[in-house]
Coordinates of C-alpha atoms in Angstrom, one line a residue:
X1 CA -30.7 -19.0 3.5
X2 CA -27.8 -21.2 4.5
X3 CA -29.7 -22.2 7.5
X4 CA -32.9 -23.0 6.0
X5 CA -31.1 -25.4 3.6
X6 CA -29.6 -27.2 6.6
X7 CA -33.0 -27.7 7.8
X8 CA -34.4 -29.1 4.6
X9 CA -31.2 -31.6 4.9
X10 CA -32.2 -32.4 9.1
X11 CA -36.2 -33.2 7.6
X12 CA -35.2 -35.0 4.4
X13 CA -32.5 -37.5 5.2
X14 CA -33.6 -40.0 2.7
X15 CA -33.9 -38.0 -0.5
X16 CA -30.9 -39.3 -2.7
X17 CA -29.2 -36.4 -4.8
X18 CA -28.8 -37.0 -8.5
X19 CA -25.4 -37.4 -9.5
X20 CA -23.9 -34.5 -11.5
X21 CA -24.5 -35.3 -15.5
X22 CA -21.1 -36.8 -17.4
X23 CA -19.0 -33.7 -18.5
X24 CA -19.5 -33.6 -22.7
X25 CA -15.3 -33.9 -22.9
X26 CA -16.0 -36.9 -21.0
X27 CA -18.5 -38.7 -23.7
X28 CA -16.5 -37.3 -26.2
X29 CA -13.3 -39.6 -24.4
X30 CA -15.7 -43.0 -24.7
X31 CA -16.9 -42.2 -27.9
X32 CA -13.2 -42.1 -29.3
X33 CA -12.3 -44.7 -27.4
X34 CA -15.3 -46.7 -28.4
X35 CA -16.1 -48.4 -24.8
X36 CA -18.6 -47.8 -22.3
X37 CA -18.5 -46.4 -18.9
X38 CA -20.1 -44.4 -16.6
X39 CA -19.6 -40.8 -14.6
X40 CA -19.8 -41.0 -10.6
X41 CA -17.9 -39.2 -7.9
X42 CA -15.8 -36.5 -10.4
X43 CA -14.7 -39.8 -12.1
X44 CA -14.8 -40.9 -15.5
X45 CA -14.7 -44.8 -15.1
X46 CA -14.0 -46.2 -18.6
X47 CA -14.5 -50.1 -19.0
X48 CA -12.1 -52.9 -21.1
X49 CA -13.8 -56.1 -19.9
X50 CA -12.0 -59.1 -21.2
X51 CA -15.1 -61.1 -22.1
X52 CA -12.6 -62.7 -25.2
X53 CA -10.9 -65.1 -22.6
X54 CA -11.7 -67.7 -21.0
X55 CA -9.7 -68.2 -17.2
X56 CA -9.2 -70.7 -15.2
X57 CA -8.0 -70.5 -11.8
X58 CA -6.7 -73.6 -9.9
X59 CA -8.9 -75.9 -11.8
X60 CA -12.1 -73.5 -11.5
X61 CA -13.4 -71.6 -14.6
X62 CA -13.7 -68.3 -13.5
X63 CA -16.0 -65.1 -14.9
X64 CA -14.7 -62.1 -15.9
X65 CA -16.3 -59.9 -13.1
X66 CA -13.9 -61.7 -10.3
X67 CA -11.1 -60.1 -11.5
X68 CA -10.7 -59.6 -14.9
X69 CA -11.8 -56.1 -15.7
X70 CA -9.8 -54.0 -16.9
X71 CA -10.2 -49.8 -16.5
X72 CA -9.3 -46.5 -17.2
X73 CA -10.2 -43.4 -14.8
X74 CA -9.7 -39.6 -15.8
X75 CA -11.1 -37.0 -13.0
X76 CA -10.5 -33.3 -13.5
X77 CA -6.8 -31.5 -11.6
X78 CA -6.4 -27.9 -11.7
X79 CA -5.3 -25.7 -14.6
X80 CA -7.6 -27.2 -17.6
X81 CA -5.9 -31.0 -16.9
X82 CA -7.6 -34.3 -16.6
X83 CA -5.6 -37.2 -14.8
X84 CA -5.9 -40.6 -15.7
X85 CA -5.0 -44.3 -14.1
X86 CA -6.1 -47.2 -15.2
X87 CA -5.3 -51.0 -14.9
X88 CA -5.3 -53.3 -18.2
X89 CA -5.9 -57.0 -18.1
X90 CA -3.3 -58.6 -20.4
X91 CA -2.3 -61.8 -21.6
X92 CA 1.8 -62.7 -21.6
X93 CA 2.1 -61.9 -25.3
X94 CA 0.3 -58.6 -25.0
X95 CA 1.9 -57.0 -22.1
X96 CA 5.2 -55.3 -24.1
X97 CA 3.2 -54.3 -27.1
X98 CA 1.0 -52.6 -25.3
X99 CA 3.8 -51.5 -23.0
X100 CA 5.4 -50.0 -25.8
X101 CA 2.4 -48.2 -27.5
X102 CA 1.7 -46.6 -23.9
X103 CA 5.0 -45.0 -23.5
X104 CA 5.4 -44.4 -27.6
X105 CA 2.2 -42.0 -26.5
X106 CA 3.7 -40.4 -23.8
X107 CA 2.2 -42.0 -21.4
X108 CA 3.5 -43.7 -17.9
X109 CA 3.2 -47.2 -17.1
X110 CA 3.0 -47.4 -13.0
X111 CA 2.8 -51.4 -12.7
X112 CA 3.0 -54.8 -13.8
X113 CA 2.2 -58.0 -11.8
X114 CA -0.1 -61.0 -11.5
X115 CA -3.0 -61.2 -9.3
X116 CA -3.0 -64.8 -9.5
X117 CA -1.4 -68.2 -9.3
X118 CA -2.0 -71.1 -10.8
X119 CA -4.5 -69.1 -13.8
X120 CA -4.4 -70.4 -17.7
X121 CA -3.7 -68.3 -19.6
X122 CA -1.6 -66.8 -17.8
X123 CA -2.9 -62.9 -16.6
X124 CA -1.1 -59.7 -16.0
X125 CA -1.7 -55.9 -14.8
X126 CA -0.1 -52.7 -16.1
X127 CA -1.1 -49.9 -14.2
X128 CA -1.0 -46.7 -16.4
X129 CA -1.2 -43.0 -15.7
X130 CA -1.3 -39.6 -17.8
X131 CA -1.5 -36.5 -17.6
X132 CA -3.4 -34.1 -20.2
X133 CA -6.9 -32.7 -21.3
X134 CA -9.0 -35.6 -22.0
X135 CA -9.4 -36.0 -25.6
X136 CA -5.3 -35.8 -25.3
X137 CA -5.5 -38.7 -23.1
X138 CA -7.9 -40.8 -24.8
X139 CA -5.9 -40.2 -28.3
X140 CA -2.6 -41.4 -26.9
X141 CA -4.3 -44.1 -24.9
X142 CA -6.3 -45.7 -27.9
X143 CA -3.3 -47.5 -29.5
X144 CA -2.5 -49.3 -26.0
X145 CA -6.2 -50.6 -25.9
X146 CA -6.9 -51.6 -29.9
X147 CA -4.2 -54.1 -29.0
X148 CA -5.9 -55.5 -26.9
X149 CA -8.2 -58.8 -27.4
X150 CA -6.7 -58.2 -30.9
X151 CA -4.7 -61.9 -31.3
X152 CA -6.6 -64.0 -28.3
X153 CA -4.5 -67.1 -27.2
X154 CA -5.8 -70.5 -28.7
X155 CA -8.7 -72.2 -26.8
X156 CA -7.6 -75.5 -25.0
X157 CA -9.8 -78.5 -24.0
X158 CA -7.3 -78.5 -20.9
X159 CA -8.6 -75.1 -19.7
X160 CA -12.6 -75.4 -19.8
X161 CA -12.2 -76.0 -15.5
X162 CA -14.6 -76.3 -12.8
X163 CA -18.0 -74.8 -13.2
X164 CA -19.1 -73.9 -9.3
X165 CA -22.7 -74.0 -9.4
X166 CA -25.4 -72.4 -6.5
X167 CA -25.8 -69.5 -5.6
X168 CA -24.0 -66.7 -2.3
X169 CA -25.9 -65.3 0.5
X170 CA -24.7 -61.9 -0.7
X171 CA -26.7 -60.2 2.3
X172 CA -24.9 -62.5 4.6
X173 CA -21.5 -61.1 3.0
X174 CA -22.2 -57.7 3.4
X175 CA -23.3 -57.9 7.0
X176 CA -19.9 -60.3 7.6
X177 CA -17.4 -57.9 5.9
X178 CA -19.5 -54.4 6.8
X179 CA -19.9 -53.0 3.5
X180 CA -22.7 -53.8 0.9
X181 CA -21.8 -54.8 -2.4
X182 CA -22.7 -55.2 -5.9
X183 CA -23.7 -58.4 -7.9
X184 CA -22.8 -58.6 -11.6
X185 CA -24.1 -62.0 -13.3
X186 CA -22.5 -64.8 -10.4
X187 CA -19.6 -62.4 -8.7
X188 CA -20.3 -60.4 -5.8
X189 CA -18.4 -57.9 -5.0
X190 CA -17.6 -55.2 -2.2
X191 CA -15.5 -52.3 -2.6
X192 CA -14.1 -49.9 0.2
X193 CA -12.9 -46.9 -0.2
X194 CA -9.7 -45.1 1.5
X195 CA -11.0 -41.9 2.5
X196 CA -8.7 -41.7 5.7
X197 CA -5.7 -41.5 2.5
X198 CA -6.0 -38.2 1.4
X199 CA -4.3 -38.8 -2.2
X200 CA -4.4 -36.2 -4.6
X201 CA -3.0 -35.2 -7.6
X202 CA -2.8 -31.7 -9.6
X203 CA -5.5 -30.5 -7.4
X204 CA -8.0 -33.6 -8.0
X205 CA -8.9 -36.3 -5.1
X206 CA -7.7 -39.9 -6.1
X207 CA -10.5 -42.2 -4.3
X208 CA -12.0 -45.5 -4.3
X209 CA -13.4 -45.0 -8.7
X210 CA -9.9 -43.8 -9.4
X211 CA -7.8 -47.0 -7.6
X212 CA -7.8 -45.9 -4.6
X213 CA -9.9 -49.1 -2.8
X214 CA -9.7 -52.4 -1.2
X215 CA -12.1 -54.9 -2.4
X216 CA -13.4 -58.9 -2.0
X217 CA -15.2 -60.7 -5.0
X218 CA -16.8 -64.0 -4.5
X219 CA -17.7 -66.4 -6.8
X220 CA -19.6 -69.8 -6.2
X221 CA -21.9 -71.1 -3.8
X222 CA -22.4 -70.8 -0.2
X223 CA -20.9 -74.0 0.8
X224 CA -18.1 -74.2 -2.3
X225 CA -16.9 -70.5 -3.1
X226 CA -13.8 -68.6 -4.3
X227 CA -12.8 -65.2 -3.3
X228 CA -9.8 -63.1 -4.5
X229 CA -9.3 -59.3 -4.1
X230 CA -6.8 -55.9 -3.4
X231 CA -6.5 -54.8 -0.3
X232 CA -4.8 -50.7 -0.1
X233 CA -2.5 -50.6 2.9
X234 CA -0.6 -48.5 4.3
X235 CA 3.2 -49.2 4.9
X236 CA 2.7 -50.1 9.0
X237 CA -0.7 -52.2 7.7
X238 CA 1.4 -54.8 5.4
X239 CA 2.8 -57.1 7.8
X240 CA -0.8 -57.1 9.9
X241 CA -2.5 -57.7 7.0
X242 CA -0.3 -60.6 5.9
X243 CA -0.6 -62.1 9.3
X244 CA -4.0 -62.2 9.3
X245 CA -4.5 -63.6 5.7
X246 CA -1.8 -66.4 6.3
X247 CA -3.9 -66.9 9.9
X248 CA -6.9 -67.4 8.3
X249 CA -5.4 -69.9 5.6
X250 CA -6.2 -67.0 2.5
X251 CA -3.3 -67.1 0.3
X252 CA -1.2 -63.9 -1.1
X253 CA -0.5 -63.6 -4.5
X254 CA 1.3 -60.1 -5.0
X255 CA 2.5 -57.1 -3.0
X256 CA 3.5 -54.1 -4.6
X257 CA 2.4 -50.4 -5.8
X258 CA 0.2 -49.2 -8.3
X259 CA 0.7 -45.4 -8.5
X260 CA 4.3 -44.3 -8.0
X261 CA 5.1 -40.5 -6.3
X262 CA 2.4 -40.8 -4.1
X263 CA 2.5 -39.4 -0.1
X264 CA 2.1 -41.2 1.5
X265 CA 3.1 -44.5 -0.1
X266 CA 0.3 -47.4 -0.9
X267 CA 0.8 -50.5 -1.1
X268 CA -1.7 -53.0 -3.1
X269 CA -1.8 -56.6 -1.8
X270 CA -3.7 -59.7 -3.6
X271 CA -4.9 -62.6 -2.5
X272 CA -6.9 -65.7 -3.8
X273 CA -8.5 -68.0 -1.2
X274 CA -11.1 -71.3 -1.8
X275 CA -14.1 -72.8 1.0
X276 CA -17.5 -71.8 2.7
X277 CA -18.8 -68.7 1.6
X278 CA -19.1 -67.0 4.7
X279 CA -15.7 -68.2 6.5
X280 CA -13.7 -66.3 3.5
X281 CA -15.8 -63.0 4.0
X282 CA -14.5 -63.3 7.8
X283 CA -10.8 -63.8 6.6
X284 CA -11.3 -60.4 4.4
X285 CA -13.0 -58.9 7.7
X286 CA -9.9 -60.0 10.0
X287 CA -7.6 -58.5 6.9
X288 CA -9.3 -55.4 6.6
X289 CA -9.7 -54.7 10.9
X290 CA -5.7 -54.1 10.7
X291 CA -6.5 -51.3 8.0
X292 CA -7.9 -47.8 8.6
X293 CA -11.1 -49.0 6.1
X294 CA -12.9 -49.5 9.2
X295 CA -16.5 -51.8 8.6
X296 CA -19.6 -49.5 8.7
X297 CA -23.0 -50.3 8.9
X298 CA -24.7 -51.9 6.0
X299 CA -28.3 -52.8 4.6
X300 CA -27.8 -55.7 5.7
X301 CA -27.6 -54.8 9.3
X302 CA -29.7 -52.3 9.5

């Protein structure tokens, strides 16, 4: 029987296998928590957009898929227990309140940093993690998140920036960089996974939908474009990585963890760079080559 399945697999290469249907606990968690999200890969991917602001990065307004989407991720460990890691998007003056209701609620906060200069307002990351079933972790995670959007900074004339209008060669991306992507409104973006990091937690895989990933958005037009990303190293990959970033003129914004206790160790690394298009997807390319996410073959090239 075995072997006759492994023949169906040899004469149907092409037929795509439905994704297993979201877990009821799992609709239950957006439901309470009120927020969309989706159920791919043995993750729950919870989304906390922050459409109520308005960025600017070095003079360019920028859209909330380059950067500015906030998560939370629960997959299922052994024993009954749901993990869960998530990065908010914060302004200044919400970062200790919601700092304060995450670990009033038992919960761990991992991270804070920037993963940008020169942005109005000013925008941070806390990285969060829990343990728990889900609807625990979705009851002492909804405080944290009803805080925030909750008191949005005043609008300034000073911080409308630079519209970049065109559009990107996405195609021409993906076969640059290796990977395809997805578009969402004017971002593209491309999103690697670690799989040569085997992290895992209480029995349960942390990969690319639970933080584990390197990834490039782009923003603009082919001949006037923005990029900024996270690329997942390893500790031997840093100071390669940094070369070729400063090498290629893409400047880095942050350097530090996300998930603490891991083995082995990951470090996160963000950067923000500004020109053609296609020249910035061949920094990330250069960036990535001294990682073990390894370009494959995409639509693009096929």
């Amino acid at each position: 029987m075995r072997r006759c399945f492994a023949f169906l697999l040899l004469l149907l290469p092409n037929v795509a296998f439905a994704q297993a249907p979201m877990p009821a606990d799992y609709q239950t968690v957006l439901t309470t928590l009120g927020k969309q999200g989706d159920f791919k890969d043995n993750v729950l991917k919870v989304n906390i957009p922050r459409n109520d602001l308005k960025i600017m990065i070095d003079g360019v307004a920028t859209p909330t898929p380059f950067g500015f989407g906030g998560w939370i991720a629960l997959t299922k460990g052994t024993g009954g227990m749901d993990v869960m890691m998530g990065d908010l998007v914060l302004t200044e003056d919400e970062v200790n309140p919601v700092m304060s209701a995450l670990l009033t609620n038992g919960l761990d906060v991992t991270a804070l940093h920037n993963h940008f200069f020169f942005d109005t307002p000013r925008i941070y990351y806390m990285h969060v993690h829990g343990h728990g079933t889900s609807s625990e972790l979705a009851t002492k995670v909804k405080p944290a998140l009803a805080l925030i959007g909750a008191h949005p900074p005043a609008a300034s004339a000073a911080s409308a920036g630079r519209a970049i209008t065109g559009t990107l060669d996405s195609a021409a991306l993906a076969k640059i960089v290796g990977y395809d992507g997805e578009q969402t409104g004017a971002v593209y973006k491309i999103t690697i996974g670690r799989p040569d990091v085997p992290l895992k937690e209480m029995g349960a895989a942390i990969n690319a939908r639970m933080g584990l990933n390197t990834w490039a958005a782009f923003y603009g037009s082919d001949a006037d474009a923005v990029i900024a990303g996270d690329i997942a190293m390893l500790d031997r990959e840093v100071t390669p990585v940094l070369k070729s970033l400063r090498a290629s003129g893409i400047d880095v914004v942050a350097i530090h963890h996300h998930m603490t206790g891991t083995d082995p160790q990951v470090i996160f690394l963000h950067y923000w760079g500004k020109g053609a298009a296609q020249k910035l997807a061949a920094a990330f390319r250069s960036a990535i080559d001294q990682t073990g996410a390894r370009p494959r073959t995409t639509a693009a090239q096929k």
